[in-house]
Coordinates of C-alpha atoms in Angstrom, one line a residue:
M11 CA 41.4 -37.0 11.9
R12 CA 44.7 -35.6 13.2
F13 CA 46.5 -38.0 11.0
I14 CA 44.6 -36.9 7.9
L15 CA 45.4 -33.2 8.6
M16 CA 49.1 -33.9 9.0
F17 CA 49.0 -36.0 5.8
A18 CA 47.5 -33.1 4.0
V19 CA 50.1 -30.6 5.2
L20 CA 53.0 -32.9 4.3
L21 CA 51.7 -33.6 0.8
G22 CA 50.9 -30.0 0.2
T23 CA 54.4 -29.5 -1.1
V24 CA 54.1 -32.0 -4.0
D25 CA 54.7 -30.4 -7.5
G26 CA 51.6 -29.3 -9.3
A27 CA 50.0 -31.7 -11.7
F28 CA 49.3 -29.0 -14.3
A29 CA 52.2 -26.7 -13.6
Q30 CA 52.6 -24.1 -16.3
T31 CA 56.1 -23.3 -17.7
R32 CA 54.9 -20.6 -20.1
P33 CA 56.3 -17.1 -19.2
P34 CA 53.8 -14.5 -18.2
L35 CA 52.6 -12.0 -20.8
T36 CA 52.5 -8.3 -20.0
I37 CA 49.2 -6.8 -21.1
P38 CA 49.6 -3.4 -23.0
R39 CA 47.7 -0.3 -22.1
V40 CA 45.4 1.0 -24.9
A41 CA 46.8 4.1 -26.6
G42 CA 43.5 6.0 -26.6
P43 CA 39.8 5.8 -26.1
V44 CA 38.0 2.6 -27.1
T45 CA 34.6 2.9 -28.7
L46 CA 32.5 -0.2 -27.7
D47 CA 31.0 -1.1 -31.1
G48 CA 32.4 -4.6 -31.7
I49 CA 34.9 -3.5 -34.3
S50 CA 38.4 -3.3 -32.9
T51 CA 39.8 -1.1 -35.6
E52 CA 40.2 2.3 -33.8
A53 CA 43.7 3.7 -33.2
A54 CA 43.6 2.6 -29.5
W55 CA 44.1 -1.1 -30.7
D56 CA 47.1 -0.4 -33.0
S57 CA 49.6 -1.1 -30.3
V58 CA 47.9 -4.4 -29.3
S59 CA 49.3 -7.5 -30.9
P60 CA 46.7 -10.2 -31.5
W61 CA 46.9 -13.7 -30.0
I62 CA 46.3 -16.6 -32.4
P63 CA 44.5 -19.6 -31.0
V64 CA 44.7 -23.3 -32.0
Q65 CA 42.1 -26.0 -31.9
Y66 CA 41.2 -27.6 -28.5
E67 CA 38.8 -29.9 -30.4
P68 CA 38.1 -31.7 -32.6
N69 CA 41.9 -31.9 -33.5
N70 CA 43.8 -30.7 -30.5
G71 CA 46.8 -28.4 -31.3
V72 CA 46.0 -28.1 -35.0
P73 CA 45.7 -24.6 -36.5
A74 CA 42.2 -23.1 -36.7
T75 CA 40.2 -23.6 -39.9
E76 CA 38.8 -20.1 -39.6
R77 CA 41.0 -17.1 -39.0
T78 CA 40.7 -15.9 -35.4
E79 CA 42.4 -13.2 -33.4
F80 CA 42.1 -12.3 -29.7
L81 CA 43.1 -8.9 -28.3
V82 CA 43.5 -8.0 -24.6
A83 CA 44.3 -4.5 -23.3
Y84 CA 43.4 -2.2 -20.4
D85 CA 43.4 1.4 -19.1
D86 CA 42.8 2.9 -15.6
E87 CA 39.1 1.9 -15.6
Y88 CA 38.6 -1.2 -17.8
V89 CA 40.0 -4.4 -19.1
Y90 CA 39.2 -4.7 -22.8
L91 CA 38.9 -8.0 -24.7
A92 CA 38.2 -8.2 -28.4
L93 CA 37.5 -11.0 -30.9
R94 CA 38.0 -10.9 -34.6
A95 CA 36.2 -14.0 -35.8
F96 CA 36.7 -14.1 -39.5
D97 CA 34.5 -16.7 -41.3
S98 CA 34.5 -18.1 -44.8
D99 CA 30.8 -18.8 -44.5
P100 CA 29.2 -16.0 -42.4
D101 CA 25.8 -17.3 -43.3
G102 CA 26.6 -20.4 -41.2
L103 CA 27.0 -18.4 -38.0
R104 CA 24.7 -19.6 -35.3
A105 CA 23.0 -17.3 -32.8
N106 CA 20.0 -19.3 -31.7
T107 CA 19.0 -17.6 -28.4
L108 CA 18.5 -14.1 -27.0
Y109 CA 18.2 -15.2 -23.4
R110 CA 20.7 -13.9 -20.9
D111 CA 23.0 -16.5 -19.3
R112 CA 22.1 -19.2 -21.9
L113 CA 23.7 -20.9 -24.9
S114 CA 21.9 -23.0 -27.4
G115 CA 24.3 -24.4 -29.9
D116 CA 25.6 -20.8 -30.6
D117 CA 28.9 -19.6 -31.9
H118 CA 30.5 -17.8 -29.0
F119 CA 33.5 -15.9 -27.5
E120 CA 34.4 -16.9 -24.0
I121 CA 36.9 -15.5 -21.5
L122 CA 38.1 -17.1 -18.3
L123 CA 39.8 -14.8 -15.8
D124 CA 41.6 -16.2 -12.8
T125 CA 41.7 -12.9 -11.1
F126 CA 43.2 -14.1 -7.8
N127 CA 45.9 -16.1 -9.7
D128 CA 45.1 -19.1 -7.5
S129 CA 44.7 -21.7 -10.2
E130 CA 41.4 -22.7 -8.6
T131 CA 38.8 -20.0 -9.0
A132 CA 37.9 -17.8 -12.0
L133 CA 35.2 -15.6 -13.6
L134 CA 33.7 -16.5 -17.0
F135 CA 32.4 -14.0 -19.5
T136 CA 30.6 -15.2 -22.7
T137 CA 28.9 -13.6 -25.7
T138 CA 27.5 -14.7 -29.0
P139 CA 27.1 -13.0 -32.4
A140 CA 23.7 -11.8 -31.1
G141 CA 25.5 -10.0 -28.2
I142 CA 23.9 -11.9 -25.3
R143 CA 25.8 -11.9 -22.0
K144 CA 26.5 -14.9 -20.0
D145 CA 28.6 -14.8 -16.9
A146 CA 29.5 -17.4 -14.3
A147 CA 32.0 -18.2 -11.4
I148 CA 34.2 -21.3 -11.4
S149 CA 35.6 -23.0 -8.4
N150 CA 37.6 -26.1 -7.5
D151 CA 39.6 -25.8 -10.8
A152 CA 36.6 -27.0 -12.8
S153 CA 36.7 -30.4 -11.1
G154 CA 34.4 -32.5 -8.9
G155 CA 31.0 -31.6 -7.6
G156 CA 28.2 -34.1 -7.0
I157 CA 25.2 -34.3 -9.3
F158 CA 22.9 -34.0 -6.3
T159 CA 24.3 -30.7 -4.9
G160 CA 25.5 -28.8 -8.0
G161 CA 28.9 -28.6 -9.6
W162 CA 31.9 -26.3 -9.9
I163 CA 30.3 -23.7 -12.0
N164 CA 27.8 -21.1 -10.6
G165 CA 25.7 -19.8 -13.5
D166 CA 23.7 -17.5 -11.2
F167 CA 26.6 -15.2 -10.6
N168 CA 26.3 -11.8 -12.1
T169 CA 28.6 -8.8 -12.2
Y170 CA 28.9 -5.5 -14.2
W171 CA 30.3 -5.6 -17.7
D172 CA 29.4 -4.6 -21.3
V173 CA 29.7 -6.1 -24.7
A174 CA 29.1 -5.1 -28.3
T175 CA 29.0 -7.3 -31.4
T176 CA 28.6 -7.0 -35.1
I177 CA 28.3 -9.3 -38.1
N178 CA 29.5 -8.4 -41.6
P179 CA 30.5 -10.3 -44.7
E180 CA 33.9 -11.1 -43.2
G181 CA 32.5 -12.8 -40.0
W182 CA 31.6 -11.6 -36.6
F183 CA 33.4 -9.4 -34.2
A184 CA 33.1 -8.6 -30.5
E185 CA 34.4 -6.1 -27.9
I186 CA 34.0 -6.7 -24.2
R187 CA 34.6 -4.1 -21.5
V188 CA 35.0 -5.3 -17.8
P189 CA 35.3 -2.6 -15.2
I190 CA 38.4 -3.1 -13.0
S191 CA 36.1 -2.4 -10.0
S192 CA 34.2 -5.6 -10.9
L193 CA 37.3 -7.8 -10.4
R194 CA 38.9 -8.9 -7.2
F195 CA 42.6 -9.3 -7.3
Q196 CA 45.9 -9.0 -5.4
N197 CA 48.3 -6.2 -6.1
K198 CA 51.9 -7.0 -5.3
E199 CA 54.5 -4.2 -5.7
G200 CA 52.4 -2.4 -8.3
A201 CA 51.8 -5.5 -10.5
V202 CA 48.7 -7.7 -10.7
V203 CA 49.1 -11.2 -12.0
M204 CA 46.0 -13.1 -13.3
G205 CA 45.4 -16.2 -15.4
I206 CA 43.5 -16.0 -18.7
T207 CA 42.1 -18.4 -21.3
L208 CA 40.2 -17.2 -24.4
Q209 CA 38.0 -19.3 -26.6
R210 CA 36.1 -19.1 -29.8
K211 CA 33.5 -21.8 -30.7
V212 CA 32.6 -22.4 -34.4
A213 CA 29.4 -24.2 -33.7
R214 CA 28.7 -25.6 -37.2
K215 CA 32.1 -27.3 -37.2
T216 CA 32.1 -28.4 -33.5
E217 CA 35.4 -26.5 -33.4
R218 CA 36.7 -24.9 -30.2
L219 CA 39.7 -22.6 -30.5
V220 CA 41.7 -21.7 -27.4
F221 CA 44.6 -19.5 -26.4
P222 CA 46.8 -20.6 -24.8
P223 CA 47.0 -24.1 -26.2
V224 CA 45.3 -26.4 -23.7
P225 CA 45.7 -30.2 -23.9
P226 CA 42.5 -32.2 -23.4
I227 CA 44.0 -33.9 -20.2
A228 CA 40.7 -33.7 -18.3
D229 CA 37.1 -33.0 -18.9
W230 CA 36.5 -29.3 -19.3
A231 CA 40.2 -28.7 -19.4
F232 CA 39.7 -25.4 -21.3
L233 CA 37.9 -24.1 -18.2
K234 CA 40.6 -25.0 -15.7
P235 CA 42.2 -22.0 -14.1
S236 CA 45.3 -24.1 -13.5
L237 CA 45.9 -24.3 -17.3
A238 CA 45.4 -20.6 -18.0
Q239 CA 48.1 -18.3 -19.4
K240 CA 49.6 -16.0 -16.7
I241 CA 49.3 -12.3 -17.6
V242 CA 50.5 -9.1 -15.9
F243 CA 48.8 -5.7 -15.4
E244 CA 51.0 -2.9 -14.2
G245 CA 49.8 0.1 -12.2
I246 CA 46.1 -0.9 -11.8
K247 CA 44.0 -0.5 -8.7
S248 CA 40.4 -0.9 -7.9
E249 CA 38.3 2.2 -7.4
R250 CA 36.2 0.3 -4.8
P251 CA 32.8 1.8 -5.7
L252 CA 29.8 1.7 -3.4
Y253 CA 26.7 0.1 -4.9
V254 CA 23.4 1.1 -3.3
T255 CA 20.1 -0.7 -4.1
A256 CA 17.0 0.6 -2.3
Y257 CA 13.3 -0.4 -2.6
G258 CA 10.0 0.7 -1.4
L259 CA 6.6 -1.0 -1.5
G260 CA 3.3 0.6 -0.6
G261 CA -0.4 -0.1 -1.0
T262 CA -3.9 0.4 0.2
E263 CA -6.5 -2.3 0.6
S264 CA -10.2 -1.3 0.8
R265 CA -13.3 -3.4 1.5
P266 CA -16.4 -1.2 0.7
G267 CA -18.8 -4.2 0.9
A268 CA -18.3 -4.7 4.6
A269 CA -20.7 -3.4 7.2
Q270 CA -18.2 -0.6 7.8
D271 CA -15.8 0.4 5.1
M272 CA -12.3 -0.9 6.0
R273 CA -9.2 0.5 4.6
T274 CA -5.6 -0.7 5.3
N275 CA -2.5 1.2 4.4
S276 CA 0.9 -0.5 4.2
W277 CA 4.4 0.5 3.4
R278 CA 7.7 -1.3 3.5
G279 CA 11.2 -0.3 2.4
G280 CA 14.8 -1.7 2.5
L281 CA 18.3 -1.2 1.4
D282 CA 21.3 -3.2 0.1
L283 CA 24.9 -2.0 0.0
K284 CA 28.0 -3.5 -1.6
Y285 CA 31.4 -2.0 -1.1
G286 CA 34.9 -3.1 -1.9
L287 CA 36.9 -2.6 1.3
T288 CA 40.2 -3.5 -0.6
N289 CA 41.1 -4.9 -4.0
N290 CA 40.2 -8.4 -2.7
V291 CA 37.8 -7.9 0.2
T292 CA 34.1 -7.1 -0.4
A293 CA 31.3 -6.4 2.1
D294 CA 27.6 -6.7 1.5
L295 CA 25.0 -5.2 3.9
T296 CA 21.3 -5.6 3.8
F297 CA 18.4 -4.0 5.8
N298 CA 14.8 -5.3 5.7
T299 CA 15.7 -7.4 2.6
D300 CA 13.3 -8.0 -0.3
F301 CA 14.0 -10.8 -2.8
A302 CA 10.9 -10.2 -5.0
Q303 CA 13.1 -9.5 -8.1
V304 CA 15.0 -12.9 -7.9
E305 CA 14.8 -15.2 -10.8
A306 CA 12.3 -18.1 -10.3
D307 CA 13.5 -21.6 -9.8
D308 CA 13.3 -24.2 -12.6
Q309 CA 10.4 -26.4 -11.7
Q310 CA 11.3 -30.0 -10.9
V311 CA 9.1 -33.1 -10.4
N312 CA 10.2 -35.2 -7.5
L313 CA 9.7 -38.9 -8.0
T314 CA 12.0 -39.9 -5.1
R315 CA 11.7 -39.9 -1.4
F316 CA 14.6 -37.5 -1.0
S317 CA 14.6 -33.7 -1.0
L318 CA 15.4 -31.8 -4.2
F319 CA 18.3 -29.4 -4.3
Y320 CA 17.6 -25.9 -5.6
P321 CA 20.6 -23.6 -6.3
E322 CA 20.9 -20.1 -4.7
K323 CA 19.8 -17.4 -7.1
R324 CA 19.7 -14.3 -4.7
Q325 CA 22.5 -12.0 -5.6
F326 CA 23.3 -11.1 -2.0
F327 CA 24.8 -14.6 -1.6
Q328 CA 26.6 -14.8 -5.0
E329 CA 29.9 -12.9 -4.3
R330 CA 32.5 -15.8 -4.2
S331 CA 29.8 -18.3 -3.3
G332 CA 32.2 -21.1 -4.2
L333 CA 34.2 -20.3 -1.1
F334 CA 31.2 -21.3 1.1
D335 CA 30.7 -24.5 -0.9
F336 CA 31.6 -27.0 1.9
R337 CA 30.5 -30.4 0.8
V338 CA 30.5 -33.5 2.9
G339 CA 30.1 -36.3 0.4
S340 CA 28.0 -36.1 -2.7
Q341 CA 24.6 -35.5 -1.0
S342 CA 25.3 -33.0 1.7
R343 CA 26.5 -29.4 2.2
L344 CA 27.4 -28.0 5.6
F345 CA 26.0 -24.6 4.5
H346 CA 23.2 -23.9 2.0
S347 CA 22.1 -20.3 2.0
R348 CA 18.6 -21.1 0.8
R349 CA 17.9 -22.2 4.4
I350 CA 18.0 -18.5 5.3
G351 CA 14.9 -16.4 4.5
L352 CA 12.8 -19.3 3.4
D353 CA 10.8 -21.8 5.4
E354 CA 10.4 -25.6 4.7
A355 CA 7.6 -24.9 2.3
G356 CA 9.6 -22.4 0.3
Q357 CA 7.7 -19.4 1.6
P358 CA 9.6 -16.1 2.3
V359 CA 10.7 -15.3 5.9
R360 CA 11.5 -11.6 6.5
I361 CA 15.2 -10.8 6.8
W362 CA 15.6 -7.9 9.2
G363 CA 19.2 -7.3 8.2
G364 CA 22.7 -8.5 8.3
G365 CA 26.0 -8.6 6.5
R366 CA 28.4 -10.7 4.5
M367 CA 32.2 -10.3 3.9
V368 CA 34.4 -12.3 1.6
G369 CA 38.0 -12.0 0.4
R370 CA 41.6 -13.0 0.7
I371 CA 44.2 -11.8 3.2
G372 CA 47.7 -13.2 2.6
G373 CA 47.3 -16.8 1.7
W374 CA 43.9 -17.2 3.5
D375 CA 40.5 -17.1 1.9
F376 CA 37.7 -16.1 4.3
G377 CA 34.0 -15.7 4.4
L378 CA 31.9 -14.3 7.2
L379 CA 28.1 -14.0 7.2
G380 CA 25.5 -12.9 9.8
L381 CA 21.8 -12.4 9.3
Q382 CA 18.7 -11.9 11.6
T383 CA 15.3 -13.1 10.4
G384 CA 11.9 -12.1 11.6
I385 CA 8.9 -14.2 13.0
S386 CA 6.9 -16.4 10.6
D387 CA 3.9 -18.7 11.1
T388 CA 6.3 -21.7 11.7
R389 CA 9.4 -20.0 13.2
S390 CA 10.5 -17.6 15.8
S391 CA 13.1 -14.9 15.1
E392 CA 16.5 -16.5 14.3
N393 CA 20.1 -15.5 14.0
F394 CA 22.3 -17.2 11.4
G395 CA 26.1 -17.1 11.4
V396 CA 28.8 -18.6 9.1
L397 CA 32.6 -18.5 9.3
R398 CA 34.6 -20.0 6.5
L399 CA 38.5 -20.2 6.3
R400 CA 40.6 -21.9 3.6
R401 CA 44.2 -21.9 2.7
Q402 CA 46.0 -23.0 -0.5
M403 CA 49.1 -25.1 0.0
R404 CA 52.5 -24.4 -1.6
D405 CA 51.9 -26.7 -4.6
G406 CA 48.9 -24.5 -5.7
L407 CA 46.6 -27.6 -6.0
S408 CA 46.2 -28.7 -2.4
R409 CA 43.9 -26.9 0.1
L410 CA 42.9 -27.1 3.7
G411 CA 39.9 -25.4 5.2
G412 CA 37.2 -25.3 7.9
M413 CA 33.7 -23.9 8.5
L414 CA 31.5 -23.1 11.5
T415 CA 27.8 -22.4 11.2
S416 CA 25.3 -21.4 13.9
R417 CA 21.5 -21.1 14.0
L418 CA 20.1 -19.6 17.2
G419 CA 16.4 -19.0 17.8
R420 CA 14.8 -16.6 20.3
N421 CA 12.7 -19.5 21.6
G422 CA 15.8 -21.2 22.9
K423 CA 16.4 -23.6 20.0
Y424 CA 20.0 -23.8 18.6
N425 CA 22.1 -25.7 16.1
L426 CA 25.8 -25.6 15.6
A427 CA 27.8 -27.3 12.9
F428 CA 31.5 -27.3 12.1
G429 CA 33.9 -29.2 10.0
L430 CA 37.3 -29.5 8.2
D431 CA 37.8 -30.2 4.5
G432 CA 40.8 -30.4 2.2
I433 CA 42.1 -31.5 -1.2
V434 CA 45.5 -33.2 -1.3
H435 CA 47.4 -33.5 -4.6
L436 CA 49.0 -36.9 -4.5
K437 CA 50.8 -37.2 -7.8
G438 CA 50.2 -36.3 -11.4
E439 CA 46.4 -36.1 -11.8
D440 CA 45.6 -38.0 -8.6
F441 CA 43.9 -36.3 -5.8
L442 CA 42.6 -37.2 -2.3
I443 CA 39.6 -35.3 -0.9
Y444 CA 38.6 -35.5 2.7
Q445 CA 35.6 -33.9 4.5
W446 CA 34.5 -34.2 8.2
S447 CA 31.7 -32.4 9.9
Q448 CA 29.9 -32.5 13.3
S449 CA 26.5 -31.1 14.3
I450 CA 25.2 -30.1 17.8
D451 CA 21.4 -29.6 18.1
H452 CA 19.1 -28.8 21.0
E453 CA 16.9 -31.8 20.0
A454 CA 19.9 -34.2 20.2
R455 CA 21.8 -33.0 23.2
D456 CA 22.3 -36.5 24.6
A457 CA 23.5 -38.0 21.3
N458 CA 27.1 -39.3 21.2
I459 CA 29.6 -37.6 18.9
F460 CA 29.8 -40.4 16.4
D461 CA 26.0 -40.3 15.8
A462 CA 26.1 -36.6 14.9
T463 CA 29.1 -37.0 12.6
R464 CA 29.5 -37.1 8.8
I465 CA 32.7 -38.2 7.1
A466 CA 33.6 -38.5 3.4
I467 CA 36.9 -39.6 1.8
S468 CA 37.4 -39.9 -1.9
A469 CA 40.2 -40.4 -4.4
E470 CA 40.0 -39.4 -8.0
R471 CA 42.1 -39.1 -11.2
R472 CA 41.4 -35.9 -13.0
R473 CA 42.2 -37.1 -16.5
R474 CA 40.3 -37.4 -19.8
R475 CA 42.8 -39.7 -21.5
G476 CA 43.5 -43.3 -20.5
W477 CA 42.5 -44.8 -17.2
G478 CA 40.4 -42.8 -14.8
Y479 CA 38.8 -43.6 -11.4
N480 CA 36.7 -42.1 -8.7
S481 CA 36.4 -43.9 -5.3
I482 CA 34.2 -42.7 -2.5
A483 CA 33.6 -43.8 1.1
E484 CA 31.0 -42.0 3.3
W485 CA 29.5 -42.3 6.7
A486 CA 26.6 -40.3 8.2
G487 CA 25.3 -40.7 11.7
P488 CA 21.6 -41.0 12.6
V489 CA 21.2 -37.6 14.2
Y490 CA 23.6 -35.6 11.9
D491 CA 21.7 -32.3 11.1
P492 CA 23.5 -29.1 10.0
G493 CA 20.9 -26.5 10.8
I494 CA 21.6 -24.3 7.7
G495 CA 22.9 -27.0 5.5
F496 CA 21.5 -29.4 3.0
T497 CA 21.4 -33.2 3.5
Q498 CA 19.4 -35.8 1.5
R499 CA 20.2 -38.8 3.6
I500 CA 21.5 -39.8 7.1
N501 CA 22.4 -42.9 9.0
Y502 CA 24.2 -44.8 6.2
F503 CA 27.5 -46.1 4.9
L504 CA 28.3 -45.6 1.2
V505 CA 30.9 -47.2 -1.1
D506 CA 31.0 -45.8 -4.6
H507 CA 33.6 -46.7 -7.3
T508 CA 33.9 -45.8 -11.0
M509 CA 36.6 -47.1 -13.4
S510 CA 36.8 -45.8 -16.9
Y511 CA 39.1 -45.6 -20.0
T512 CA 39.0 -42.7 -22.4
W513 CA 40.3 -42.7 -25.9
V514 CA 40.9 -39.2 -27.5
K515 CA 40.9 -39.8 -31.2
G516 CA 43.1 -38.4 -33.9
S517 CA 42.3 -36.2 -36.9
D518 CA 41.3 -39.2 -39.1
S519 CA 38.5 -40.4 -36.8
P520 CA 34.9 -39.2 -36.8
L521 CA 34.9 -39.2 -33.0
I522 CA 36.5 -36.7 -30.6
W523 CA 36.6 -39.1 -27.8
H524 CA 34.7 -42.1 -26.4
R525 CA 34.7 -43.7 -22.9
P526 CA 33.5 -47.0 -21.5
S527 CA 33.1 -47.1 -17.7
L528 CA 32.0 -49.4 -15.0
R529 CA 30.3 -48.0 -11.9
G530 CA 28.8 -49.4 -8.8
F531 CA 27.6 -48.0 -5.5
A532 CA 25.8 -49.2 -2.4
F533 CA 24.2 -47.4 0.5
S534 CA 23.9 -49.6 3.5
S535 CA 22.4 -49.2 7.0
P536 CA 24.6 -49.4 10.1
S537 CA 23.8 -53.1 10.3
F538 CA 25.1 -53.4 6.7
E539 CA 21.8 -54.1 5.1
I540 CA 21.8 -52.8 1.5
E541 CA 19.3 -50.0 1.1
T542 CA 20.2 -48.7 -2.3
A543 CA 22.6 -50.3 -4.8
E544 CA 23.4 -50.0 -8.5
I545 CA 26.1 -51.5 -10.8
G546 CA 26.4 -51.3 -14.5
L547 CA 28.3 -50.5 -17.7
E548 CA 28.2 -47.2 -19.5
W549 CA 29.6 -46.0 -22.8
D550 CA 29.7 -42.3 -23.9
F551 CA 31.0 -40.5 -27.0
A552 CA 31.3 -37.2 -28.7
A553 CA 31.6 -36.9 -32.4
K554 CA 33.2 -34.2 -34.6
S555 CA 29.8 -33.7 -36.3
G556 CA 28.3 -32.4 -33.1
A557 CA 26.6 -35.7 -32.3
G558 CA 27.0 -37.3 -28.9
G559 CA 25.3 -39.7 -26.6
G560 CA 25.7 -42.9 -24.7
V561 CA 24.4 -46.3 -23.7
E562 CA 24.1 -47.8 -20.2
F563 CA 23.0 -51.1 -18.7
K564 CA 22.3 -51.1 -14.9
I565 CA 21.2 -53.5 -12.2
Q566 CA 19.5 -51.8 -9.3
S567 CA 18.1 -52.6 -5.9
E568 CA 16.1 -50.4 -3.6
L569 CA 14.8 -51.2 -0.1
L570 CA 11.9 -49.2 1.2
E571 CA 11.6 -49.6 5.0
A572 CA 8.4 -47.6 5.0
P573 CA 5.9 -46.6 2.3
F574 CA 5.9 -43.2 0.7
S575 CA 3.5 -41.4 -1.6
L576 CA 4.2 -39.6 -4.8
S577 CA 0.6 -38.2 -4.8
D578 CA -2.8 -38.9 -3.2
Q579 CA -3.4 -41.5 -5.9
V580 CA 0.1 -43.1 -6.1
Q581 CA 1.5 -44.9 -3.0
I582 CA 4.7 -46.9 -3.0
P583 CA 4.5 -49.8 -0.5
A584 CA 7.4 -50.9 1.6
G585 CA 9.6 -53.8 0.5
R586 CA 12.7 -54.5 -1.7
Y587 CA 12.6 -53.7 -5.3
N588 CA 15.1 -55.3 -7.7
F589 CA 15.1 -54.3 -11.4
F590 CA 17.4 -53.6 -14.3
S591 CA 17.4 -50.7 -16.8
C592 CA 18.8 -50.2 -20.2
R593 CA 19.0 -46.7 -21.6
S594 CA 20.5 -45.1 -24.7
E595 CA 20.6 -41.5 -25.9
I596 CA 21.9 -40.2 -29.2
Q597 CA 21.9 -36.5 -30.1
C598 CA 22.6 -35.7 -33.8
V599 CA 22.9 -32.4 -35.5
T600 CA 21.8 -31.9 -39.1
H601 CA 21.4 -28.8 -41.2
K602 CA 18.8 -27.8 -43.7
T603 CA 18.6 -24.7 -45.8
P604 CA 15.1 -23.8 -47.0
P605 CA 14.8 -21.4 -49.9
N606 CA 16.0 -17.9 -49.1
T607 CA 17.0 -18.7 -45.5
S608 CA 20.2 -19.2 -43.6
P609 CA 21.3 -22.7 -42.5
R610 CA 19.4 -24.0 -39.4
P611 CA 20.5 -26.7 -37.0
N612 CA 18.1 -29.5 -36.2
R613 CA 18.7 -31.6 -33.1
C614 CA 17.2 -35.1 -32.9
I615 CA 17.3 -36.9 -29.6
L616 CA 16.5 -40.6 -29.4
R617 CA 16.0 -41.9 -25.9
W618 CA 15.1 -45.5 -25.1
L619 CA 14.5 -46.9 -21.6
A620 CA 13.6 -50.4 -20.6
S621 CA 13.0 -51.5 -17.1
G622 CA 12.8 -54.9 -15.5
R623 CA 9.5 -53.9 -13.9
G624 CA 7.9 -52.9 -17.2
C625 CA 9.2 -51.7 -20.5
R626 CA 8.8 -48.2 -22.0
T627 CA 10.2 -46.6 -25.1
Y628 CA 10.5 -42.9 -25.8
L629 CA 11.3 -41.2 -29.0
V630 CA 11.8 -37.4 -28.9
F631 CA 12.5 -35.1 -31.9
V632 CA 13.3 -31.5 -31.2
E633 CA 13.9 -28.9 -33.9
A634 CA 15.8 -25.7 -32.9
S635 CA 14.0 -22.5 -33.5

C-alpha cells in the first residue's frame, strides 16, 4: 500500500489528458435589470455578445443546422444564461414531459458549471420548451461508476434557481437565473474562475450543439468538466444566506368504543438549517429530523440473492454528495447515508440531531458528518460519524483521498471503517484507480487484518474512439463489514476485463458510432472455485435517426452453495447452473402527423432474450404520449 501511495504522488505531475489551451473568457455584467420572461431582448442584454455553438453529434465540429445563440452574464446577485433557439420548423419542437428532473426525448437547453474550477465536479441545469427544471451534480469528471452502486451523476441534487421559456413562430427561447448564493466557488484576488459548457438538443434531428467545441473523445464528453470553457467573473461574492426549514406535526387519537373513552394527544417538531460559512464551505444542521416529504424510491423487483442499491434522496445529504462517494470496487461503498435513519427493513429511525459540513480549503476537499439517532424496535441509540479528505494533484486529473467512518451504539456495539483511495493519470486517456479499506467490528474483534480488508485496483482508458479497455481486480475478506456502508458481496476474488473498439462515423454514415466489445469476469472463492462467471460479445450502436440498441451473446455460470427463495412459492436449490443468453434491443424513433396535430415521436423497442435453460421472446411497443 505504501508503494501505491508513493506511485500516485509521483505520477500526479503528469500532464493532463484533456488539458485546455483556450484562453478564459471574461463574463460581462448586465447593463440593467433582466426580466425573466424567456426573451432576451431587453436593453440589459445589449452589451452581451452571443456564443455560437457547433455540433457535438451527429457530425462533430460541423456548424449547427438551426441558428442558435447562447448568452451568459451576471450582476451582484445572479448569473444569467439565455438561449435563442431559432427553428425552421417550430411545430417540430418536442416537449413530451412536465415532470421535474426528467427528460423524455425533449428539446432542451443544458448548462454545465464547474464552479470550483477543479475539472472534476460540476452542477448541471436543464430546461425544455415547456419550462421544466432538471438539476444534477456531476463528479469524477463524468467517468466511471459501477452499475451496482450508481454512477457519476446525482439526479437527486436540488438547488435554488429559476427559468422562463417561450415558444413563438421563430423557435423557442429560455432565460435561466441562478443565484450566486446557490453556487460554491473560490475567490482569488477578486476574480472567480469557473468552467462552463452550454448545449442545445434538437431532438427531432438527434442534433446536439455545444459551446465550446467538444470532441467526442469519451462517452459523455460534453458533460466532462475537464473539457469546459474557462470563464472569469470579477468582483462577485456569495451573500451566504441562512435557510431555515421548520416543521410541526400534531394529532389526537380517540377511541370512544372502549370501556372508558381514551384520548391520546401527540406533537412533534423539528428544524433544519443551511448556512454558507464561506464561498466554498457549507454547514447543515438538523434537530429532530423528519423526512416525510422525501421523494419515494423507484420500486425494484429483486430476483437475485444480493441486496439492491437505492440512492439517497434526502436533501440533507445532497450538498456535494459526490465527495462522500468512496467506492471500493464495483459493488461496495465505504459510506452510504441511507444506513442512517433507516433500519434493515427500510423503516424510519428517529434522528435526534446532528450536523454536516462540506467544502474546500486550499487544495483540500473535506466533508464532516455527525448524527445521533434514537431508539427503535431493533436498535439502540447510535452515533454516526464520517470524515472525508481528498486532494487534487498538480496535473488536475489525479487525486488522493481518505475516509473514516464510525458507528457507536449505547449498548456497547461499535464499528469503525477507514480507507484510502485515489486516481492516477498515467498518460493520455489512461488512468489507474486504487481503493483500500479496512473495517473493525465488535463482532469480529479476533479477526485478522486481512480478513477484514477490501482492495480494488483498476485501469481504464477513457476514450470513445479506437481501442478501449477496463481491467479490474478486487479482493474482499470474509468479515469485511463497513457499518455505514453498502456491500453486496464479501469473501471473494474478482477479475473483470473489457476490451472494445469504437468507430465514430463521418457525415456520410447513418450511424453516429458503433462499438463491438468482449467482456469477461469471474468471482471466485478464496479456494479459487468459480462462484459467478460470464464471458461474451456485445455490439452497440447509435444512429443519426435517433435509433440505437445492441446485441449480446453471453455464456454464464453460477454456483449456489446454499438455496435461496424468491418467494414462498419459488425456491432456488443449491448447485451449479451453466447457461447461455442471447439478447438484442433496438430502439427506433418514427414520426407521424395526424390531421390538425403537431408531429409526435413514436418509440418502438424490440427486446429478444433466449436462455440455455429455456427460451423466451419479448416484443414491446411503446408510443410516447
